Amino acid sequence: MIADIAFYIFAAVLLISAAMVVSARNPVHSVLFLILAFFNAAGLFLLAGAEFLAMILVIVYVGAVAVLFLFVVMMLDVNFARLREGFQRYAPVGATVGVVLLAELALVLGGWKFAPEAATLRLAPRPDQVQNTAALGALLYTRYILLFQMAGLVLLVAMVGAIVLSLRDRHDARRQDINRQQSRRVADTLELVRAPLGAGIASLGIYRPITAPAAADGQAPPGSDNPEVHAPAPPAEVH
Amino acid sequence: MTAFFASGFGMFVLMVLETLALLVPLLLGVAYATVAERKVLAAMQLRKGPNVVGPFGSLQAFADAGKMLMKETIIPTGANRLLFIAAPMLTFVLSMIAWAVIPVDNGWAIADINVGILYLYAISSLGVYGILIAGWSSNSKYAFLGGLRSAAQMVSYEVSIGFVLVTVLLCVGSLNLNDIVLAQRNIWFCIPLFPMFIVFFISSLAETNRSPFDLPEGESEIVAGFFVEYSAMTFALFFLGEYANMFLMSGLTSILFLGGWLSPIPLPPFTWIPGVFWFILKVALCMFVFMWVRATFPRFRYDQLMRLGWKVFLPMSLAWLVITAGVLVATGWLPHAPS
């Protein structure tokens, strides 16, 4: 009884939120309704006794995919009023696709319900003693290992493709090389010179940005970040 | 009495009682964690910390709560009202419902489900929504930046947390949290899986947006990040949610790596002490390390955070997963699912 009530609540909320995904004015609201739809689908899976699928649905779709959706939709300033301009024109195409999908679904369900060959599938015993995580694993990693691996490879290819398309080698980007930082020694970065009094270091052939007052009293200028030379002050105490 | 609890209404009453028995101590713990953190930070910085309200500042938590209740909830004009109010509630509720599957003693979980660890992973991956929605619905630049930072950060560190969980599950052979603890009767997983223990703990720092990964708040550059527009109880809910999440991550760490409710020395004088005590002790230890880290490390730069997540933790946890699987198969220690 309670399971029936829960089923109808989940199913109703799922359908309503699915409708709201396409009809909400604000794209961010659309994505939030999509998340609600995922949740209710997970609830339906739970009611059907497929707890592993329910959790995976929440982890993969709600926890990762929808976050990225939301991320992109929030970042892009999409003007949905303009996107909706062609709605009248494309509505028949969308309706056709929907009707075809519905018909196919009906055919598949009908075949499963009435075809004599499918009767054996329906009679397959539900593995009540085996947890469905273990049952899925035992099936997926033995009989369907090739298909499973191929699905993984397809995803890998898609990922490599996306990276190749979007990767640009930016030469002006600043990078942190931890190895270089760690292996730097004082001798690599600091050079001590004996500069004659009053003449500055320019007479030794070392040039650096010099501001007028700092140069006058031999102090390193505060903004000086020339990596090659950091002349100590006062110069007389060098060595 | 037993007959009453077996009936439909009785089960409902029992469930409510169990939930209260878990949530009331948890919320008290959360309230006192805020005081404890200030005390610990103060001690590490040679200060006294809160010491005015009550003896040794012990009533500070209630004074703070009273102050938050008295204040006015301000909703910015351009904000999306519904989502603005819903975001802190979401954060708080998510940090509470995850506790439904945590076993505090042998079999003492409100819901002892088969896929407990997946449930926890799913709930912790939802935590990002509260922050993302708060950042967006505030209609403020700083809040939005904080929300985006948080989304990128939490998604990145979830990947390595996932690999750590798979490594532990390989050693257990079950997704049930109770089984995970019982599998550590001989040796806690923090010893054979020590690198994974470290990776998990650091990732949980990033997952809870704690220092040194508290860039979503980043008060030095984006004021207070995602909750800059929040005030009064809405702010308090974010604050409490953060601490409850820390408790959750500490609980998860102790279940996965520190043997949950098991006593550290499996000998009579220690095994007489109830498991709840050991569990709370381990959670408190993890909470202390959370605070210790905050007092010790400066905040990461954002590119350093991403580098650590994707270029250090991800390859490392993946490699350790392969090594663990190889060792388990080679030595024949691979546990079978109880079927």
Short mmCIF file of C-alpha atoms in Angstrom, two decimals, chain A residues 26 28-29 32 35 39 51-52 55-56 58-59 61-63 66-68 70-71 74-75 129-131 133-134 176 178, chain B residues 80 83 113-115 118-119 121-122 125-126 128-129 132-133 136 144 148 151-152 155 158 175 301 303-304 307 337 339:
data_model
loop_
_atom_site.label_atom_id
_atom_site.label_comp_id
_atom_site.label_asym_id
_atom_site.label_seq_id
_atom_site.Cartn_x
_atom_site.Cartn_y
_atom_site.Cartn_z
CA ASN A 26 14.67 30.45 -16.48
CA VAL A 28 18.69 27.56 -14.15
CA HIS A 29 15.22 26.54 -13.00
CA LEU A 32 17.00 22.29 -11.07
CA ILE A 35 17.75 17.31 -10.95
CA PHE A 39 15.86 12.15 -7.96
CA GLU A 51 19.16 0.08 -5.07
CA PHE A 52 22.51 -0.02 -6.86
CA MET A 55 22.52 5.24 -6.08
CA ILE A 56 24.55 5.25 -9.30
CA VAL A 58 22.22 9.98 -8.10
CA ILE A 59 26.03 9.83 -8.02
CA TYR A 61 23.76 12.24 -12.98
CA VAL A 62 22.90 14.43 -10.01
CA GLY A 63 26.34 14.53 -8.44
CA ALA A 66 23.93 18.04 -13.50
CA VAL A 67 26.54 20.01 -11.54
CA LEU A 68 28.36 20.67 -14.79
CA LEU A 70 24.26 23.99 -13.76
CA PHE A 71 27.78 25.34 -13.89
CA MET A 74 24.92 29.77 -14.74
CA MET A 75 28.08 30.94 -16.47
CA GLN A 129 19.60 -14.24 -2.07
CA VAL A 130 22.12 -12.25 -4.14
CA GLN A 131 22.38 -8.51 -3.61
CA THR A 133 25.16 -5.07 -6.72
CA ALA A 134 26.83 -8.47 -6.69
CA GLN A 176 54.22 26.69 -11.33
CA ILE A 178 57.26 22.62 -8.14
CA ASN B 80 15.71 34.68 -6.26
CA LEU B 83 16.13 29.46 -3.96
CA ILE B 113 21.30 -0.78 3.79
CA ASN B 114 23.30 -2.84 1.32
CA VAL B 115 24.63 0.12 -0.62
CA LEU B 118 27.19 4.53 -2.26
CA TYR B 119 24.43 6.37 -0.41
CA TYR B 121 28.94 9.14 -1.66
CA ALA B 122 25.73 10.25 -3.37
CA SER B 125 28.21 14.76 -3.87
CA LEU B 126 24.92 16.64 -3.48
CA VAL B 128 27.68 21.19 -3.81
CA TYR B 129 24.13 22.17 -4.76
CA LEU B 132 26.01 26.58 -5.97
CA ILE B 133 22.38 27.60 -5.57
CA TRP B 136 23.61 31.97 -7.89
CA PHE B 144 28.60 33.75 -7.60
CA LEU B 148 31.60 28.47 -9.02
CA ALA B 151 31.47 23.52 -7.67
CA ALA B 152 34.77 23.01 -9.51
CA VAL B 155 33.65 17.84 -8.29
CA GLU B 158 35.07 13.68 -5.43
CA LEU B 175 29.12 -2.00 0.22
CA ARG B 301 46.07 29.17 -4.38
CA ASP B 303 45.68 26.56 -9.39
CA GLN B 304 47.57 24.70 -6.65
CA ARG B 307 46.92 20.66 -9.48
CA ALA B 337 30.64 -11.06 -1.45
CA SER B 339 26.11 -14.68 -1.40
#
